[in-house]
Coordinates of C-alpha atoms and ligand atoms in Angstrom, one line a residue:
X1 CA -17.0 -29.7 -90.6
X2 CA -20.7 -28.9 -90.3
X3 CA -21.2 -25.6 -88.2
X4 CA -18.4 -23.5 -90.4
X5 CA -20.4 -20.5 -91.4
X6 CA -19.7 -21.5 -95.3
X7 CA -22.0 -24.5 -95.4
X8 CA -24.8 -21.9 -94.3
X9 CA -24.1 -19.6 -97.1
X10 CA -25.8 -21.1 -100.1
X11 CA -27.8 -18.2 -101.8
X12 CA -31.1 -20.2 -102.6
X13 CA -31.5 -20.8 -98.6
X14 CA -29.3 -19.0 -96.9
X15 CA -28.9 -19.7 -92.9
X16 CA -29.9 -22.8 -93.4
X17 CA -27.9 -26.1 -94.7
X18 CA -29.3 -29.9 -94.7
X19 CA -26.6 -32.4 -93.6
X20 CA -26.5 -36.7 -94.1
X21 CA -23.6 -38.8 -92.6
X22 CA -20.8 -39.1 -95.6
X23 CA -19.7 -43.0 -95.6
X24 CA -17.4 -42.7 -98.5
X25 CA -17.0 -40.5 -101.2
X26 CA -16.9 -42.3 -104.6
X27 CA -16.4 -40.1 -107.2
X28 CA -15.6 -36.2 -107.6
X29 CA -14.9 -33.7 -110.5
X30 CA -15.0 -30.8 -112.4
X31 CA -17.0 -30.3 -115.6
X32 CA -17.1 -27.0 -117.8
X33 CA -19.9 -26.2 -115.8
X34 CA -20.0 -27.1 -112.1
X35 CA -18.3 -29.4 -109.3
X36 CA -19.6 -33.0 -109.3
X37 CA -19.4 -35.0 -106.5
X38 CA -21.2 -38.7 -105.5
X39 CA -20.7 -40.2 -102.3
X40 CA -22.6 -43.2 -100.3
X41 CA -24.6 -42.1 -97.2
X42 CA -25.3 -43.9 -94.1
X43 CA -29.1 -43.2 -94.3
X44 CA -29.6 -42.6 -97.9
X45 CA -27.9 -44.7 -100.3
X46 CA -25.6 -42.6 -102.9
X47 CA -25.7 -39.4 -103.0
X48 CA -25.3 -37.1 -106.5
X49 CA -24.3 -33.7 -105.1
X50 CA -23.5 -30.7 -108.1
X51 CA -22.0 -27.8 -106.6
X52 CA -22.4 -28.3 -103.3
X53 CA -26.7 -28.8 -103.8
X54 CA -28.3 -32.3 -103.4
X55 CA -30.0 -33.5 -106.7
X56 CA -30.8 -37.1 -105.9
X57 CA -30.4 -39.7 -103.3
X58 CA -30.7 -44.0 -104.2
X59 CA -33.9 -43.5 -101.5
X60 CA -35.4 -40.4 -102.5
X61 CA -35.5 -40.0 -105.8
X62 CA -38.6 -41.7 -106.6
X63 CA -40.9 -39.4 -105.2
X64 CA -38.8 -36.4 -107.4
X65 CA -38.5 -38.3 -110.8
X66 CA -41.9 -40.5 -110.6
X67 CA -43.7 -37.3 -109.5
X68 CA -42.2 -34.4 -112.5
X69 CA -43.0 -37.0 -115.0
X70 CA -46.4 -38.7 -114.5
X71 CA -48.0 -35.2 -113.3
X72 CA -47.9 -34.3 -116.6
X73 CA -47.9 -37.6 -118.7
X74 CA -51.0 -38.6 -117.0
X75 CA -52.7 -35.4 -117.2
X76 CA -53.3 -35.6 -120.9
X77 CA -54.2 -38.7 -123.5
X78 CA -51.8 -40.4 -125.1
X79 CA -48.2 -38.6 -125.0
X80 CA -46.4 -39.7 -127.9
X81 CA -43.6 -36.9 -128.3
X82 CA -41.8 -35.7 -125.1
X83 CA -38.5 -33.9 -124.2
X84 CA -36.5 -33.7 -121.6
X85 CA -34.2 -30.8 -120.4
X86 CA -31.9 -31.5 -117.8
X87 CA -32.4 -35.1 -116.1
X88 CA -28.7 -36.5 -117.2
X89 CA -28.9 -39.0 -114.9
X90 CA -31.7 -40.5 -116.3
X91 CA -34.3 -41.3 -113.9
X92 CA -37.2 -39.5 -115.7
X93 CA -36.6 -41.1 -118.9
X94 CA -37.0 -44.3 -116.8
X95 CA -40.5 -42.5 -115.2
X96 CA -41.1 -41.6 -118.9
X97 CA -40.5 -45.3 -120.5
X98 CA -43.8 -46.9 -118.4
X99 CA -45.4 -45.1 -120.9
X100 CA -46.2 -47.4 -124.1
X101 CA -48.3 -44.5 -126.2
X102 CA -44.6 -42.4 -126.3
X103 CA -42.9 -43.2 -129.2
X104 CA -39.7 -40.3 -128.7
X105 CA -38.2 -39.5 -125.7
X106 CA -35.4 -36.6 -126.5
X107 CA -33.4 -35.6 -123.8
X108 CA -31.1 -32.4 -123.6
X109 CA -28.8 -32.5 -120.9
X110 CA -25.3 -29.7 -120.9
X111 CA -23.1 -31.7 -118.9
X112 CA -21.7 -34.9 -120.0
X113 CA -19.6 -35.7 -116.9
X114 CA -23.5 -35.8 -115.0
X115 CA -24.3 -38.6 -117.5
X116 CA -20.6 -40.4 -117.8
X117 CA -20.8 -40.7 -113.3
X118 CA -24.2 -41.3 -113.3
X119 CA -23.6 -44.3 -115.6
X120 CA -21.6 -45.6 -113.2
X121 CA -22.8 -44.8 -109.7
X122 CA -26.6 -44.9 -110.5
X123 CA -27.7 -47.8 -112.7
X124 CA -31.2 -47.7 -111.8
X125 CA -31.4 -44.3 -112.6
X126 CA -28.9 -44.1 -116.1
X127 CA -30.9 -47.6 -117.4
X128 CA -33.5 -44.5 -118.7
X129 CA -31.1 -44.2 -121.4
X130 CA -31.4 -47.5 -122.5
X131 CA -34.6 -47.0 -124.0
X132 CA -34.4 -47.2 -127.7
X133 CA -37.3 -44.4 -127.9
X134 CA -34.3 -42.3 -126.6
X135 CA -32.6 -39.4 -128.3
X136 CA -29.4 -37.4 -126.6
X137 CA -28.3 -34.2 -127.3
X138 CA -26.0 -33.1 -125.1
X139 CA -25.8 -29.4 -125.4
X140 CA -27.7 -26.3 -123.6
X141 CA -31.3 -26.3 -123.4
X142 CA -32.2 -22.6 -124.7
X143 CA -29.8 -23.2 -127.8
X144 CA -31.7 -26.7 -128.5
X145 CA -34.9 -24.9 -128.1
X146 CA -34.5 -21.8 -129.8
X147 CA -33.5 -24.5 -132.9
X148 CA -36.8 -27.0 -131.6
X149 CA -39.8 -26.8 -134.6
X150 CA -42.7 -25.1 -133.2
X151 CA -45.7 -27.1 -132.7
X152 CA -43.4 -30.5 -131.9
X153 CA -43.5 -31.7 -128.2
X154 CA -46.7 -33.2 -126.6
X155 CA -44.5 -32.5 -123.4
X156 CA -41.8 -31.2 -122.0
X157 CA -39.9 -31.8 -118.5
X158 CA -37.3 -29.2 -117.5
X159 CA -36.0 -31.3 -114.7
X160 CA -33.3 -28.6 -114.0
X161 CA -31.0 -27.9 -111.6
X162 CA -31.7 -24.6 -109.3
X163 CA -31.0 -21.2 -111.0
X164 CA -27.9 -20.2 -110.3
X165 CA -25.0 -21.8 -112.7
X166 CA -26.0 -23.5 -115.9
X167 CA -30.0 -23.1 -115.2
X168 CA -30.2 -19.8 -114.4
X169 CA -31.9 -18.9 -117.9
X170 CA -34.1 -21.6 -117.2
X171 CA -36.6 -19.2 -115.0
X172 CA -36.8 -16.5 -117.3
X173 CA -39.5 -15.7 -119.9
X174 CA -37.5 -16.0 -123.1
X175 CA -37.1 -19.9 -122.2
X176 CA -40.7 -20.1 -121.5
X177 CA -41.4 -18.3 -124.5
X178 CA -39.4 -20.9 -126.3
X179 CA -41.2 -23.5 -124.5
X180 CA -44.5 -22.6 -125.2
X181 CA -43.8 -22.5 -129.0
X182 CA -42.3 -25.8 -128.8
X183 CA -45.0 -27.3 -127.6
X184 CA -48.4 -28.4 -129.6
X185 CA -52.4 -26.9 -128.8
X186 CA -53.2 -28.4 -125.6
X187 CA -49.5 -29.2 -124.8
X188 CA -48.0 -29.3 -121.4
X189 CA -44.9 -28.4 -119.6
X190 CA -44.0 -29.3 -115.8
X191 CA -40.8 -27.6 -114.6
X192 CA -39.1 -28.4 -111.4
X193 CA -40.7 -25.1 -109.5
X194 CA -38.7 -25.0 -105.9
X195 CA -40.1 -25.0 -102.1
X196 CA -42.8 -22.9 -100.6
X197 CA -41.0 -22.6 -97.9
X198 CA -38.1 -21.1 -99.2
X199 CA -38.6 -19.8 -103.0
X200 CA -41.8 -17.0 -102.4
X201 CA -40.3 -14.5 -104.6
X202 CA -39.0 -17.8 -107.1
X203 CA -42.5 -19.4 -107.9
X204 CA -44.3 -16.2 -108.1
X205 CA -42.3 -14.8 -110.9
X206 CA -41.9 -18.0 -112.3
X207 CA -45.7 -18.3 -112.1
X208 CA -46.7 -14.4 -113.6
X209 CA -44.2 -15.1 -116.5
X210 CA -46.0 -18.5 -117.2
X211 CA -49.1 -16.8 -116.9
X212 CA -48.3 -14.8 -119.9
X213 CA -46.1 -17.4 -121.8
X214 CA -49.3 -20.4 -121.9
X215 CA -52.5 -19.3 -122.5
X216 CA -53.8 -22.6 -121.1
X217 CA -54.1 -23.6 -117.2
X218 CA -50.9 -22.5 -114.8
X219 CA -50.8 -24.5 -111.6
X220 CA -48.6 -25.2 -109.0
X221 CA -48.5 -29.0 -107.4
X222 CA -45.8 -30.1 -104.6
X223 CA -44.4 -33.3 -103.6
X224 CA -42.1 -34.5 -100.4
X225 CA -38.6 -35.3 -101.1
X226 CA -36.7 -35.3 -97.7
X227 CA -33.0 -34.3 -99.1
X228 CA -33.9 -31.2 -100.6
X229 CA -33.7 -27.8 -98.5
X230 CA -37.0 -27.7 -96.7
X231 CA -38.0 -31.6 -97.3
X232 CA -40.2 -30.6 -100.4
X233 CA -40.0 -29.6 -103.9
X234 CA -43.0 -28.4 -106.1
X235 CA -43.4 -28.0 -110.2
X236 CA -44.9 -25.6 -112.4
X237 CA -48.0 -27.5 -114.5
X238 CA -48.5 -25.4 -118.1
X239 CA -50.9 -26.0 -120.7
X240 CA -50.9 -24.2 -123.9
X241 CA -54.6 -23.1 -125.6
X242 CA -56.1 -25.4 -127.9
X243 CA -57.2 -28.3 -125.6
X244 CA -58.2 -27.6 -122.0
X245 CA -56.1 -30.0 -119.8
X246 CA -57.4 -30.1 -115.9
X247 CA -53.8 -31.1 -114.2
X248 CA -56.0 -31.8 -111.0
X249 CA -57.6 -34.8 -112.2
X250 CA -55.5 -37.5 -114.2
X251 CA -57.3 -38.4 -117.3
X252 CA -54.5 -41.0 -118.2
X253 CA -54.1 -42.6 -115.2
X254 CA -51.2 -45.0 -114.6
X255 CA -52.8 -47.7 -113.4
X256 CA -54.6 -48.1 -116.4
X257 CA -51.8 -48.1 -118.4
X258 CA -50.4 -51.8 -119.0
X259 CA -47.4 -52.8 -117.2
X260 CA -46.7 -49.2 -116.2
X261 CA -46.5 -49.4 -112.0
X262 CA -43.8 -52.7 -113.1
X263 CA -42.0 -51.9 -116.4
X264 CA -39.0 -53.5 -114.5
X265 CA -39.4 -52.0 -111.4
X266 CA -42.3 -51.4 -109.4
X267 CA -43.5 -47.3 -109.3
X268 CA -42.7 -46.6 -105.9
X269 CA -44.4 -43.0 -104.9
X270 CA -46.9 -42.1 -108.0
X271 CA -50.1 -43.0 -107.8
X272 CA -53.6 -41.2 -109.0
X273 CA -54.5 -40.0 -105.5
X274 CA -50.7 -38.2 -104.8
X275 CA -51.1 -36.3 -108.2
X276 CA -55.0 -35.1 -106.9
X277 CA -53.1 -34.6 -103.6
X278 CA -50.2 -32.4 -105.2
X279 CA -52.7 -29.8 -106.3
X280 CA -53.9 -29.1 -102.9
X281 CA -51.7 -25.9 -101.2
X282 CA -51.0 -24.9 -97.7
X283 CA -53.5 -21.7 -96.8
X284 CA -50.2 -18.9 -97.1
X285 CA -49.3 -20.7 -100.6
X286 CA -52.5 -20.4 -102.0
X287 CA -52.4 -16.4 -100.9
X288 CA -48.5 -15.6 -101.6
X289 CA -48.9 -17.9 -105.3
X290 CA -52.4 -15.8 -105.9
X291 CA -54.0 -19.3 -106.5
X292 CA -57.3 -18.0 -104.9
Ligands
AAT1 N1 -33.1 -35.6 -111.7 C1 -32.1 -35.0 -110.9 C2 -32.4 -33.7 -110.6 C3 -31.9 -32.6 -111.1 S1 -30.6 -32.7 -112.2 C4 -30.6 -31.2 -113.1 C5 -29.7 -31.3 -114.3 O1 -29.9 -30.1 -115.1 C6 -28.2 -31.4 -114.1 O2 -27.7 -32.6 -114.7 C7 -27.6 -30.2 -114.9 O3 -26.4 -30.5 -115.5 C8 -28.8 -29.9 -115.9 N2 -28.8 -28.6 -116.5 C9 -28.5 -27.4 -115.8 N3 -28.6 -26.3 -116.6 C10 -28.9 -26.8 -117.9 C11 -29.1 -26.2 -119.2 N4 -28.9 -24.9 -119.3 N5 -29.4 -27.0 -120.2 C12 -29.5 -28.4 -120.1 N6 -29.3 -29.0 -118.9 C13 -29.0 -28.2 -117.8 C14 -32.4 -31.3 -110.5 C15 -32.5 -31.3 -109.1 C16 -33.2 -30.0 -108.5 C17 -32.6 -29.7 -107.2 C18 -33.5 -28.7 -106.5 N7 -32.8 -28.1 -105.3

């Protein structure tokens, strides 16, 4: 079917559409909030797909989950209380498990059918929710944090989904607002922050409203993940005042932390010298994110 003009109508890249040999498709449905559908690849394992965008594949999601959770884990001592918003399929609660000094991982995810498939199609990612430090709320992430006490998280992931659908409040400043209070003095956020190549306009509003929200460091850091539109994704790193945090150099590295490259299966993409790497920005980043 490739080459009808609808696969090349997708708002967030429009003109432009990724494709990967379907083997077989394994499951598909329709939650309250969008179309899921898993199916195996030939190249790339299974395949979750939520309407119509790719959100993980068995062989890429490594460098996606390890990388939005260890950036910011490992940029400051000791996370202890962390939350989660979005990730239903549970692969950063796995990231966030290799590390011993977290004592609650709450996750809010708003669709249960993401969790109930990815239960069954993806056990290496859904054995996250094994963990007993974990604590599900399935519901919508500005409700849960509009509710959150202020001052609570040492972290928070929004591993979210791209702005259009059930995340689209996820990119504006009231959520960030939210976020921010959430979070204790010296506090950090990472939210999944698009592609350079694609998402100009995106990042840079995403970045001045940050600016504003956390009155800490705002950087931008980038990672290769070869299924989604343009072959990389990046994150927003926030800090909020109180304690300085320099994202650029991991003060908690992982490989200091016992047993957390194994924990039951080896880290595949992380490592001290990508998270200094992620930091460093193509020359018309730098000048259309204002980062010089
Ligand atoms: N780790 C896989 C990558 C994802 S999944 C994003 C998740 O965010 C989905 O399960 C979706 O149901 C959830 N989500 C969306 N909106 C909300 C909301 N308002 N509250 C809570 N959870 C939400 C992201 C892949 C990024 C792809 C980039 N192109």
């Amino acid at each position: 079917k490739a080459g009808k003009v609808q696969y090349y109508n997708n708002p967030m890249w429009p003109g432009e559409a990724h494709s990967l040999k379907v083997e077989k498709v394994l499951y598909q449905g329709k939650s309250p909030y969008q179309e899921v559908l898993v199916f195996e690849s030939a190249t790339y394992g299974k395949v979750l797909v939520l309407d119509g965008i790719v959100q993980l594949t068995d062989k890429d999601e490594c460098a996606y989950q390890e990388m939005i959770a260890h950036l910011p884990l490992c940029s400051i001592p000791s996370p202890k209380t962390v939350l989660v918003i979005g990730g239903g399929d549970g692969g950063v609660l796995r990231e966030i498990a290799r590390h011993k000094s977290v004592e609650v991982i709450e996750i809010c995810e708003i669709d249960k059918l993401v969790i109930d498939v990815c239960k069954e199609f993806f056990p290496d990612l859904s054995i996250g929710f094994d963990d007993p430090r974990v604590r599900l709320h399935v519901g919508d992430a500005v409700e849960y944090l509009r509710n959150a006490p202020e001052g609570k998280y040492d972290a928070i992931i929004v591993d979210s989904s791209d702005p259009i659908g059930p995340a689209q409040e996820l990119v504006e400043k009231p959520f960030f607002d939210m976020i921010a209070r959430a979070l204790r003095p010296g506090g950090v956020l990472c939210n999944q922050a698009e592609s350079m190549w694609l998402h100009t306009h995106l990042i840079q509003d995403m970045l001045s409203i940050c600016r504003e929200s956390f009155k800490g460091s705002v950087r931008y850091a980038w990672t290769s993940v070869p299924t989604y539109p343009s072959g990389v994704i990046g994150f927003l790193l926030c800090s909020k005042d109180g304690l300085p945090v320099d994202f650029t150099n991991p003060i908690n590295p992982i490989e200091k932390l016992e047993g957390a490259t194994s924990a039951g299966r080896e880290i595949k993409f992380y490592n001290s010298e990508m998270h200094k790497a992620a930091f460093a920005l193509p020359t018309f980043a730098k000048r259309e994110l204002a980062t010089v």
